[in-house]
GROMACS .gro file of C-alpha atoms in nm:
model
  457
    1UNK     CA    1  -2.976   3.293   4.630
    2UNK     CA    2  -3.165   2.966   4.612
    3UNK     CA    3  -2.997   2.629   4.581
    4UNK     CA    4  -3.138   2.592   4.229
    5UNK     CA    5  -2.986   2.921   4.117
    6UNK     CA    6  -2.655   2.831   4.277
    7UNK     CA    7  -2.656   2.499   4.091
    8UNK     CA    8  -2.739   2.676   3.765
    9UNK     CA    9  -2.458   2.928   3.818
   10UNK     CA   10  -2.213   2.645   3.885
   11UNK     CA   11  -2.319   2.465   3.567
   12UNK     CA   12  -2.279   2.779   3.360
   13UNK     CA   13  -1.934   2.839   3.509
   14UNK     CA   14  -1.802   2.503   3.391
   15UNK     CA   15  -2.007   2.444   3.077
   16UNK     CA   16  -1.878   2.474   2.724
   17UNK     CA   17  -1.514   2.393   2.797
   18UNK     CA   18  -1.352   2.102   2.609
   19UNK     CA   19  -1.275   1.769   2.773
   20UNK     CA   20  -0.900   1.821   2.723
   21UNK     CA   21  -0.920   2.136   2.937
   22UNK     CA   22  -1.061   1.943   3.231
   23UNK     CA   23  -0.783   1.683   3.214
   24UNK     CA   24  -0.533   1.968   3.209
   25UNK     CA   25  -0.719   2.127   3.500
   26UNK     CA   26  -0.705   1.798   3.692
   27UNK     CA   27  -0.330   1.773   3.631
   28UNK     CA   28  -0.287   2.126   3.771
   29UNK     CA   29  -0.484   2.035   4.082
   30UNK     CA   30  -0.283   1.715   4.140
   31UNK     CA   31   0.042   1.905   4.087
   32UNK     CA   32  -0.047   2.178   4.338
   33UNK     CA   33  -0.162   1.926   4.596
   34UNK     CA   34   0.204   1.829   4.627
   35UNK     CA   35   0.344   2.181   4.672
   36UNK     CA   36   0.575   2.116   4.967
   37UNK     CA   37   0.921   2.246   4.878
   38UNK     CA   38   0.824   2.602   4.788
   39UNK     CA   39   0.618   2.635   5.107
   40UNK     CA   40   0.853   2.482   5.363
   41UNK     CA   41   1.201   2.531   5.215
   42UNK     CA   42   1.302   2.804   5.462
   43UNK     CA   43   1.168   2.619   5.766
   44UNK     CA   44   1.332   2.297   5.651
   45UNK     CA   45   1.674   2.457   5.619
   46UNK     CA   46   1.664   2.662   5.939
   47UNK     CA   47   1.470   2.441   6.181
   48UNK     CA   48   1.535   2.087   6.059
   49UNK     CA   49   1.886   2.125   5.917
   50UNK     CA   50   2.008   2.406   6.143
   51UNK     CA   51   2.139   2.637   5.870
   52UNK     CA   52   2.143   3.014   5.904
   53UNK     CA   53   1.872   3.244   5.770
   54UNK     CA   54   2.127   3.385   5.524
   55UNK     CA   55   2.196   3.042   5.377
   56UNK     CA   56   1.823   2.972   5.359
   57UNK     CA   57   1.775   3.299   5.173
   58UNK     CA   58   2.051   3.206   4.929
   59UNK     CA   59   1.890   2.869   4.858
   60UNK     CA   60   1.547   3.028   4.804
   61UNK     CA   61   1.706   3.284   4.571
   62UNK     CA   62   1.873   3.004   4.372
   63UNK     CA   63   1.536   2.830   4.351
   64UNK     CA   64   1.392   3.152   4.204
   65UNK     CA   65   1.687   3.190   3.967
   66UNK     CA   66   1.613   2.844   3.833
   67UNK     CA   67   1.262   2.962   3.751
   68UNK     CA   68   1.398   3.259   3.556
   69UNK     CA   69   1.621   3.034   3.346
   70UNK     CA   70   1.361   2.767   3.282
   71UNK     CA   71   1.092   3.018   3.179
   72UNK     CA   72   1.285   3.100   2.864
   73UNK     CA   73   1.412   2.749   2.789
   74UNK     CA   74   1.072   2.590   2.846
   75UNK     CA   75   0.904   2.850   2.627
   76UNK     CA   76   1.127   2.752   2.334
   77UNK     CA   77   1.072   2.381   2.406
   78UNK     CA   78   0.695   2.435   2.410
   79UNK     CA   79   0.702   2.573   2.056
   80UNK     CA   80   0.963   2.337   1.913
   81UNK     CA   81   0.888   2.004   2.082
   82UNK     CA   82   0.523   2.056   2.170
   83UNK     CA   83   0.318   2.129   2.482
   84UNK     CA   84   0.276   1.769   2.597
   85UNK     CA   85   0.643   1.660   2.570
   86UNK     CA   86   0.752   1.974   2.756
   87UNK     CA   87   0.507   1.910   3.039
   88UNK     CA   88   0.607   1.544   3.065
   89UNK     CA   89   0.979   1.628   3.072
   90UNK     CA   90   0.924   1.904   3.330
   91UNK     CA   91   0.709   1.696   3.562
   92UNK     CA   92   0.926   1.383   3.547
   93UNK     CA   93   1.243   1.584   3.613
   94UNK     CA   94   1.071   1.775   3.894
   95UNK     CA   95   0.974   1.448   4.063
   96UNK     CA   96   1.334   1.326   4.044
   97UNK     CA   97   1.495   1.653   4.160
   98UNK     CA   98   1.253   1.706   4.452
   99UNK     CA   99   1.314   1.354   4.579
  100UNK     CA  100   1.689   1.405   4.539
  101UNK     CA  101   1.678   1.730   4.738
  102UNK     CA  102   1.539   1.546   5.039
  103UNK     CA  103   1.853   1.330   5.058
  104UNK     CA  104   2.113   1.607   5.013
  105UNK     CA  105   2.341   1.670   5.313
  106UNK     CA  106   2.621   1.904   5.202
  107UNK     CA  107   2.529   2.276   5.177
  108UNK     CA  108   2.671   2.306   4.825
  109UNK     CA  109   2.472   2.003   4.713
  110UNK     CA  110   2.153   2.144   4.867
  111UNK     CA  111   2.206   2.476   4.689
  112UNK     CA  112   2.277   2.309   4.354
  113UNK     CA  113   1.976   2.079   4.369
  114UNK     CA  114   1.753   2.367   4.483
  115UNK     CA  115   1.854   2.549   4.164
  116UNK     CA  116   1.763   2.235   3.967
  117UNK     CA  117   1.426   2.210   4.144
  118UNK     CA  118   1.355   2.573   4.059
  119UNK     CA  119   1.431   2.507   3.694
  120UNK     CA  120   1.226   2.190   3.661
  121UNK     CA  121   0.925   2.293   3.871
  122UNK     CA  122   0.868   2.610   3.667
  123UNK     CA  123   0.931   2.454   3.326
  124UNK     CA  124   0.574   2.335   3.270
  125UNK     CA  125   0.411   2.677   3.311
  126UNK     CA  126   0.457   2.806   2.954
  127UNK     CA  127   0.338   2.471   2.814
  128UNK     CA  128   0.025   2.464   3.032
  129UNK     CA  129  -0.069   2.822   2.943
  130UNK     CA  130  -0.003   2.765   2.572
  131UNK     CA  131  -0.210   2.446   2.571
  132UNK     CA  132  -0.502   2.621   2.740
  133UNK     CA  133  -0.485   2.893   2.475
  134UNK     CA  134  -0.481   2.624   2.203
  135UNK     CA  135  -0.783   2.428   2.321
  136UNK     CA  136  -1.015   2.694   2.468
  137UNK     CA  137  -1.215   2.937   2.255
  138UNK     CA  138  -1.111   3.304   2.293
  139UNK     CA  139  -1.445   3.403   2.447
  140UNK     CA  140  -1.403   3.135   2.717
  141UNK     CA  141  -1.041   3.202   2.808
  142UNK     CA  142  -1.100   3.439   3.099
  143UNK     CA  143  -1.324   3.176   3.257
  144UNK     CA  144  -1.079   2.893   3.178
  145UNK     CA  145  -0.780   3.074   3.326
  146UNK     CA  146  -0.987   3.163   3.631
  147UNK     CA  147  -1.086   2.797   3.682
  148UNK     CA  148  -0.721   2.695   3.647
  149UNK     CA  149  -0.616   2.961   3.897
  150UNK     CA  150  -0.888   2.835   4.130
  151UNK     CA  151  -0.743   2.482   4.104
  152UNK     CA  152  -0.396   2.616   4.186
  153UNK     CA  153  -0.518   2.787   4.502
  154UNK     CA  154  -0.741   2.500   4.608
  155UNK     CA  155  -0.452   2.258   4.571
  156UNK     CA  156  -0.218   2.493   4.754
  157UNK     CA  157  -0.463   2.544   5.041
  158UNK     CA  158  -0.501   2.168   5.092
  159UNK     CA  159  -0.130   2.097   5.048
  160UNK     CA  160  -0.027   2.371   5.292
  161UNK     CA  161  -0.237   2.219   5.568
  162UNK     CA  162  -0.128   1.863   5.491
  163UNK     CA  163   0.236   1.962   5.449
  164UNK     CA  164   0.236   2.129   5.790
  165UNK     CA  165   0.131   1.805   5.954
  166UNK     CA  166   0.377   1.602   5.745
  167UNK     CA  167   0.663   1.838   5.833
  168UNK     CA  168   0.608   1.772   6.204
  169UNK     CA  169   0.663   1.404   6.132
  170UNK     CA  170   0.928   1.408   5.860
  171UNK     CA  171   1.044   1.665   5.607
  172UNK     CA  172   1.178   1.381   5.392
  173UNK     CA  173   0.826   1.240   5.373
  174UNK     CA  174   0.712   1.576   5.240
  175UNK     CA  175   0.976   1.577   4.967
  176UNK     CA  176   0.892   1.223   4.865
  177UNK     CA  177   0.520   1.299   4.876
  178UNK     CA  178   0.562   1.594   4.639
  179UNK     CA  179   0.773   1.377   4.408
  180UNK     CA  180   0.504   1.108   4.403
  181UNK     CA  181   0.221   1.353   4.326
  182UNK     CA  182   0.426   1.526   4.056
  183UNK     CA  183   0.495   1.189   3.897
  184UNK     CA  184   0.121   1.111   3.916
  185UNK     CA  185   0.059   1.440   3.735
  186UNK     CA  186   0.300   1.333   3.460
  187UNK     CA  187   0.118   1.000   3.424
  188UNK     CA  188  -0.217   1.182   3.399
  189UNK     CA  189  -0.081   1.409   3.124
  190UNK     CA  190   0.068   1.111   2.939
  191UNK     CA  191  -0.255   0.910   2.950
  192UNK     CA  192  -0.526   1.174   2.908
  193UNK     CA  193  -0.391   1.502   2.770
  194UNK     CA  194  -0.344   1.516   2.389
  195UNK     CA  195  -0.093   1.735   2.211
  196UNK     CA  196  -0.245   2.068   2.108
  197UNK     CA  197   0.030   2.249   1.921
  198UNK     CA  198  -0.126   2.393   1.604
  199UNK     CA  199  -0.033   2.207   1.288
  200UNK     CA  200   0.194   2.389   1.052
  201UNK     CA  201   0.405   2.544   1.328
  202UNK     CA  202   0.740   2.670   1.196
  203UNK     CA  203   0.927   2.375   1.348
  204UNK     CA  204   0.711   2.128   1.158
  205UNK     CA  205   0.621   2.310   0.843
  206UNK     CA  206   0.771   2.233   0.508
  207UNK     CA  207   0.811   2.464   0.214
  208UNK     CA  208   0.487   2.645   0.289
  209UNK     CA  209   0.635   2.780   0.612
  210UNK     CA  210   0.840   3.037   0.423
  211UNK     CA  211   0.542   3.273   0.413
  212UNK     CA  212   0.517   3.278   0.791
  213UNK     CA  213   0.774   3.485   0.981
  214UNK     CA  214   1.002   3.287   1.210
  215UNK     CA  215   0.937   3.351   1.577
  216UNK     CA  216   1.231   3.351   1.818
  217UNK     CA  217   1.300   3.503   2.157
  218UNK     CA  218   1.424   3.814   1.979
  219UNK     CA  219   1.081   3.848   1.818
  220UNK     CA  220   0.919   3.847   2.160
  221UNK     CA  221   1.163   4.098   2.307
  222UNK     CA  222   1.108   4.336   2.014
  223UNK     CA  223   0.730   4.319   2.050
  224UNK     CA  224   0.683   4.648   2.234
  225UNK     CA  225   0.317   4.597   2.312
  226UNK     CA  226   0.371   4.253   2.463
  227UNK     CA  227   0.681   4.358   2.657
  228UNK     CA  228   0.469   4.636   2.801
  229UNK     CA  229   0.239   4.369   2.943
  230UNK     CA  230   0.545   4.185   3.078
  231UNK     CA  231   0.669   4.501   3.247
  232UNK     CA  232   0.329   4.565   3.405
  233UNK     CA  233   0.315   4.203   3.516
  234UNK     CA  234   0.651   4.254   3.688
  235UNK     CA  235   0.514   4.555   3.880
  236UNK     CA  236   0.204   4.363   3.984
  237UNK     CA  237   0.419   4.065   4.085
  238UNK     CA  238   0.639   4.286   4.305
  239UNK     CA  239   0.324   4.392   4.487
  240UNK     CA  240   0.163   4.052   4.533
  241UNK     CA  241   0.490   3.881   4.635
  242UNK     CA  242   0.501   4.106   4.943
  243UNK     CA  243   0.222   3.890   5.084
  244UNK     CA  244   0.477   3.615   5.144
  245UNK     CA  245   0.789   3.833   5.186
  246UNK     CA  246   0.721   4.170   5.344
  247UNK     CA  247   0.401   4.090   5.532
  248UNK     CA  248   0.541   3.816   5.761
  249UNK     CA  249   0.847   4.028   5.843
  250UNK     CA  250   0.635   4.334   5.921
  251UNK     CA  251   0.390   4.134   6.133
  252UNK     CA  252   0.677   3.971   6.322
  253UNK     CA  253   0.828   4.311   6.396
  254UNK     CA  254   0.486   4.423   6.521
  255UNK     CA  255   0.484   4.139   6.774
  256UNK     CA  256   0.265   3.886   6.597
  257UNK     CA  257   0.351   3.514   6.593
  258UNK     CA  258   0.401   3.290   6.289
  259UNK     CA  259   0.061   3.140   6.371
  260UNK     CA  260  -0.097   3.484   6.351
  261UNK     CA  261   0.058   3.538   6.010
  262UNK     CA  262  -0.066   3.195   5.900
  263UNK     CA  263  -0.422   3.287   5.996
  264UNK     CA  264  -0.405   3.619   5.813
  265UNK     CA  265  -0.255   3.484   5.491
  266UNK     CA  266  -0.500   3.191   5.494
  267UNK     CA  267  -0.769   3.452   5.421
  268UNK     CA  268  -0.611   3.493   5.077
  269UNK     CA  269  -0.648   3.129   4.978
  270UNK     CA  270  -0.993   3.097   5.132
  271UNK     CA  271  -1.131   3.400   4.946
  272UNK     CA  272  -0.986   3.282   4.614
  273UNK     CA  273  -1.146   2.940   4.656
  274UNK     CA  274  -1.482   3.096   4.749
  275UNK     CA  275  -1.492   3.397   4.515
  276UNK     CA  276  -1.283   3.320   4.206
  277UNK     CA  277  -1.562   3.154   4.009
  278UNK     CA  278  -1.852   3.391   4.096
  279UNK     CA  279  -1.636   3.702   4.050
  280UNK     CA  280  -1.513   3.572   3.715
  281UNK     CA  281  -1.875   3.520   3.602
  282UNK     CA  282  -1.933   3.885   3.688
  283UNK     CA  283  -1.626   4.025   3.508
  284UNK     CA  284  -1.568   3.796   3.210
  285UNK     CA  285  -1.764   4.010   2.961
  286UNK     CA  286  -1.665   4.349   3.102
  287UNK     CA  287  -1.413   4.605   2.982
  288UNK     CA  288  -1.063   4.457   3.042
  289UNK     CA  289  -0.902   4.801   3.055
  290UNK     CA  290  -1.118   4.901   3.348
  291UNK     CA  291  -1.067   4.565   3.519
  292UNK     CA  292  -0.688   4.581   3.493
  293UNK     CA  293  -0.672   4.943   3.610
  294UNK     CA  294  -0.900   4.878   3.907
  295UNK     CA  295  -0.718   4.558   4.005
  296UNK     CA  296  -0.380   4.736   3.997
  297UNK     CA  297  -0.510   5.010   4.225
  298UNK     CA  298  -0.672   4.759   4.461
  299UNK     CA  299  -0.345   4.563   4.479
  300UNK     CA  300  -0.123   4.864   4.543
  301UNK     CA  301  -0.346   5.038   4.795
  302UNK     CA  302  -0.461   4.713   4.953
  303UNK     CA  303  -0.102   4.650   5.057
  304UNK     CA  304  -0.051   5.020   5.138
  305UNK     CA  305  -0.332   4.994   5.395
  306UNK     CA  306  -0.110   4.752   5.589
  307UNK     CA  307   0.080   5.059   5.716
  308UNK     CA  308  -0.230   5.151   5.918
  309UNK     CA  309  -0.314   4.800   6.041
  310UNK     CA  310  -0.298   4.745   6.416
  311UNK     CA  311  -0.502   4.450   6.543
  312UNK     CA  312  -0.499   4.115   6.367
  313UNK     CA  313  -0.840   4.167   6.208
  314UNK     CA  314  -0.711   4.483   6.038
  315UNK     CA  315  -0.431   4.287   5.872
  316UNK     CA  316  -0.690   4.032   5.757
  317UNK     CA  317  -0.900   4.315   5.612
  318UNK     CA  318  -0.609   4.440   5.401
  319UNK     CA  319  -0.562   4.086   5.271
  320UNK     CA  320  -0.926   4.088   5.159
  321UNK     CA  321  -0.864   4.401   4.952
  322UNK     CA  322  -0.557   4.279   4.762
  323UNK     CA  323  -0.700   3.930   4.724
  324UNK     CA  324  -0.992   4.078   4.531
  325UNK     CA  325  -0.736   4.247   4.307
  326UNK     CA  326  -0.565   3.912   4.252
  327UNK     CA  327  -0.894   3.742   4.163
  328UNK     CA  328  -0.970   4.007   3.899
  329UNK     CA  329  -0.620   4.061   3.760
  330UNK     CA  330  -0.500   3.705   3.707
  331UNK     CA  331  -0.753   3.571   3.450
  332UNK     CA  332  -0.793   3.909   3.279
  333UNK     CA  333  -0.420   3.957   3.230
  334UNK     CA  334  -0.366   3.595   3.119
  335UNK     CA  335  -0.637   3.637   2.855
  336UNK     CA  336  -0.466   3.955   2.734
  337UNK     CA  337  -0.129   3.777   2.715
  338UNK     CA  338  -0.281   3.506   2.495
  339UNK     CA  339  -0.444   3.762   2.266
  340UNK     CA  340  -0.106   3.929   2.205
  341UNK     CA  341   0.078   3.599   2.143
  342UNK     CA  342   0.110   3.459   1.788
  343UNK     CA  343  -0.030   3.106   1.759
  344UNK     CA  344   0.302   2.946   1.669
  345UNK     CA  345   0.497   3.149   1.924
  346UNK     CA  346   0.275   3.097   2.227
  347UNK     CA  347   0.537   2.896   2.412
  348UNK     CA  348   0.804   3.163   2.382
  349UNK     CA  349   0.561   3.441   2.465
  350UNK     CA  350   0.432   3.254   2.770
  351UNK     CA  351   0.791   3.182   2.875
  352UNK     CA  352   0.885   3.550   2.872
  353UNK     CA  353   0.562   3.637   3.055
  354UNK     CA  354   0.632   3.372   3.322
  355UNK     CA  355   0.980   3.515   3.362
  356UNK     CA  356   0.832   3.842   3.491
  357UNK     CA  357   0.700   3.659   3.796
  358UNK     CA  358   1.026   3.471   3.848
  359UNK     CA  359   1.230   3.791   3.835
  360UNK     CA  360   0.988   3.955   4.078
  361UNK     CA  361   1.041   3.662   4.314
  362UNK     CA  362   1.411   3.753   4.317
  363UNK     CA  363   1.368   4.129   4.348
  364UNK     CA  364   1.079   4.145   4.597
  365UNK     CA  365   1.274   4.001   4.896
  366UNK     CA  366   1.559   4.248   4.835
  367UNK     CA  367   1.313   4.533   4.802
  368UNK     CA  368   1.135   4.439   5.125
  369UNK     CA  369   1.458   4.382   5.319
  370UNK     CA  370   1.620   4.711   5.222
  371UNK     CA  371   1.310   4.924   5.282
  372UNK     CA  372   1.215   4.761   5.613
  373UNK     CA  373   1.570   4.758   5.753
  374UNK     CA  374   1.667   5.109   5.649
  375UNK     CA  375   1.342   5.305   5.645
  376UNK     CA  376   1.075   5.096   5.815
  377UNK     CA  377   0.781   4.885   5.701
  378UNK     CA  378   0.569   5.193   5.635
  379UNK     CA  379   0.793   5.284   5.343
  380UNK     CA  380   0.748   4.938   5.193
  381UNK     CA  381   0.369   4.971   5.203
  382UNK     CA  382   0.391   5.321   5.060
  383UNK     CA  383   0.603   5.183   4.777
  384UNK     CA  384   0.336   4.926   4.693
  385UNK     CA  385   0.085   5.210   4.655
  386UNK     CA  386   0.320   5.384   4.412
  387UNK     CA  387   0.376   5.062   4.217
  388UNK     CA  388   0.000   5.003   4.196
  389UNK     CA  389  -0.055   5.354   4.063
  390UNK     CA  390   0.220   5.308   3.802
  391UNK     CA  391   0.070   4.974   3.694
  392UNK     CA  392  -0.280   5.123   3.668
  393UNK     CA  393  -0.151   5.406   3.448
  394UNK     CA  394   0.037   5.154   3.235
  395UNK     CA  395  -0.270   4.936   3.184
  396UNK     CA  396  -0.475   5.240   3.090
  397UNK     CA  397  -0.222   5.343   2.823
  398UNK     CA  398  -0.178   4.984   2.703
  399UNK     CA  399  -0.546   4.915   2.653
  400UNK     CA  400  -0.609   5.251   2.488
  401UNK     CA  401  -0.379   5.154   2.202
  402UNK     CA  402  -0.516   4.801   2.153
  403UNK     CA  403  -0.740   4.744   1.850
  404UNK     CA  404  -1.103   4.745   1.960
  405UNK     CA  405  -1.165   4.390   1.838
  406UNK     CA  406  -0.867   4.250   2.026
  407UNK     CA  407  -0.971   4.421   2.347
  408UNK     CA  408  -1.326   4.298   2.295
  409UNK     CA  409  -1.217   3.936   2.274
  410UNK     CA  410  -1.000   3.981   2.583
  411UNK     CA  411  -1.318   4.084   2.760
  412UNK     CA  412  -1.499   3.773   2.646
  413UNK     CA  413  -1.680   3.895   2.336
  414UNK     CA  414  -1.795   3.636   2.084
  415UNK     CA  415  -1.581   3.567   1.777
  416UNK     CA  416  -1.667   3.383   1.456
  417UNK     CA  417  -1.683   3.005   1.483
  418UNK     CA  418  -1.674   2.726   1.232
  419UNK     CA  419  -1.943   2.468   1.169
  420UNK     CA  420  -1.843   2.273   1.479
  421UNK     CA  421  -1.890   2.572   1.705
  422UNK     CA  422  -1.516   2.599   1.778
  423UNK     CA  423  -1.352   2.929   1.696
  424UNK     CA  424  -1.100   2.929   1.417
  425UNK     CA  425  -0.851   3.092   1.652
  426UNK     CA  426  -0.883   2.822   1.916
  427UNK     CA  427  -0.839   2.554   1.656
  428UNK     CA  428  -0.516   2.708   1.533
  429UNK     CA  429  -0.657   2.837   1.203
  430UNK     CA  430  -0.514   3.171   1.090
  431UNK     CA  431  -0.725   3.461   1.210
  432UNK     CA  432  -0.782   3.593   0.858
  433UNK     CA  433  -0.972   3.275   0.769
  434UNK     CA  434  -1.208   3.339   1.057
  435UNK     CA  435  -1.290   3.686   0.934
  436UNK     CA  436  -1.074   3.868   1.188
  437UNK     CA  437  -0.780   4.081   1.085
  438UNK     CA  438  -0.435   3.958   1.178
  439UNK     CA  439  -0.355   4.271   1.373
  440UNK     CA  440  -0.680   4.261   1.567
  441UNK     CA  441  -0.645   3.897   1.660
  442UNK     CA  442  -0.279   3.926   1.749
  443UNK     CA  443  -0.244   3.555   1.675
  444UNK     CA  444  -0.215   3.518   1.301
  445UNK     CA  445   0.143   3.398   1.314
  446UNK     CA  446   0.319   3.732   1.368
  447UNK     CA  447   0.349   3.956   1.671
  448UNK     CA  448   0.112   4.247   1.698
  449UNK     CA  449   0.246   4.583   1.577
  450UNK     CA  450   0.375   4.806   1.853
  451UNK     CA  451   0.166   5.112   1.916
  452UNK     CA  452   0.334   5.448   1.895
  453UNK     CA  453   0.102   5.618   2.140
  454UNK     CA  454   0.206   5.437   2.454
  455UNK     CA  455   0.541   5.310   2.344
  456UNK     CA  456   0.485   4.985   2.531
  457UNK     CA  457   0.146   4.871   2.413
   0.00000   0.00000   0.00000
C-alpha cells in the first residue's frame, strides 16, 4: 500500500468524531501512561517488601474486589451526578490512594489501601463508556471504542516499559508517578471535557419525568437480554485474563524465564497497537453476530493451542491468535452494550457490564490455580476452548433474537440524523423522534424487552 493510501486510511479512521471524543481519548491515554500499580503490585510486595506470594495474592484479590464494588456504585453515580463529576471524583481519589499506598508499611494498611485503589481506579470506567455513547453517533461507535481501546493499549505498552525502569530505581517513584499522571488526567477532564449526560434524565427531570420509567440496578438485573451480554462478557473475560494469570505460571513450569514471558506477552500489546485501527476499518460495517462468534472461537482455541506450544515462538504464535480475537471482540461487544442500554440508564448498565470483567479478575486466578495444580496446565487450556465454544454459541443465540435494526446499528449501519448531521440517538433525543422504534434502538429510556427464544438475549 502506498504512503498516500495509508495516509488516506488514517484520515478516514479518525474523521467524523466530535472534538469532545478526542479530549476524552487523550484523557484515557494519559491515564494509562501511568498504569504502574496494577502491573507491578505482585513484584513490589514480594521482591521489594519481602512478603509471601500468598499475601501478594490476597492484596491483588482485594484490589479486584474493589473494582467489583466500584463498578456498581460508579454506574449509579454516572447516571445521578453526571459523567464528568464521576470521572473527576474517581481520578482525584485514585491519585490520592495510589500515592498513599506507596507509603504504607503495615500489611493490614497495605491490604486496606489496595482495596481502596481498586475501588477508585475502576470507578471512572462506566462514566467514560457512557460519555462516549452520549457524544458519538451510533454508526461511529465501533470505531470510537476501537480507538479508545487502542489508546489504552498504547498507554499500557509505554507505561510497562517505563515502569520497569522506574521500579529498578524506586517503587515509590512509580506510585507517585502514577498519582501525578492520574491527577493530570483529572485536570484535563476538568478543563476540556464537557458534561454529556442527556437532558431530562430521571434525576433532573421535573413533572414530565413521570412518563419515563425509573431505571435502577434492579432494572438492569431484570433485563434478560442485557444480562446475557454480561454473562458472555464474563466467559470471554475468564479466557483473556489467562494471558496474565495462567500463561506466566504455565510458561514458568515449562522452564521459561520471566523475561521470556515478557517477550511473549509483549506481542499482544504490539499487535493491538499495529492492527486495532486497520482491523476495525475492515469489520465496522460487518455482521456483529458473525464477528462475536468468530472472536469467541478465536479466543477460546487460541488459548487452547497453548497446550501444544513447545518453543518460545509457538507461545508467541498462540498470542497472535487470541490477540486478533481481542481486537475484534472489544469494540464490537462495547457497541452492542451501548445499543442495549437505555439513554438515561447508561451509567448503571455500563457499571454492571464492567463488573463482569472485575468478577472474572477474581475468578480467573482461582480457576487457573486449581486446574494447573490438580490436573495440569493442559486442562486449563482445554477449559478455555470449552469456554470459547460456550461464548460463541451464546453470541449466536443472542444476536438471532435481536431486532434487525438494532443489530444493524451495532454493525455500523447508518441511522437517521438531524439537520446538523448528528444522530438523534447520539444527541440524547428519544429514538422515536428519530424515526426508529424504541425496541429497535434499545435506548428510548426503557430497557429492551427480553427475548423468549434465547432466554438471555
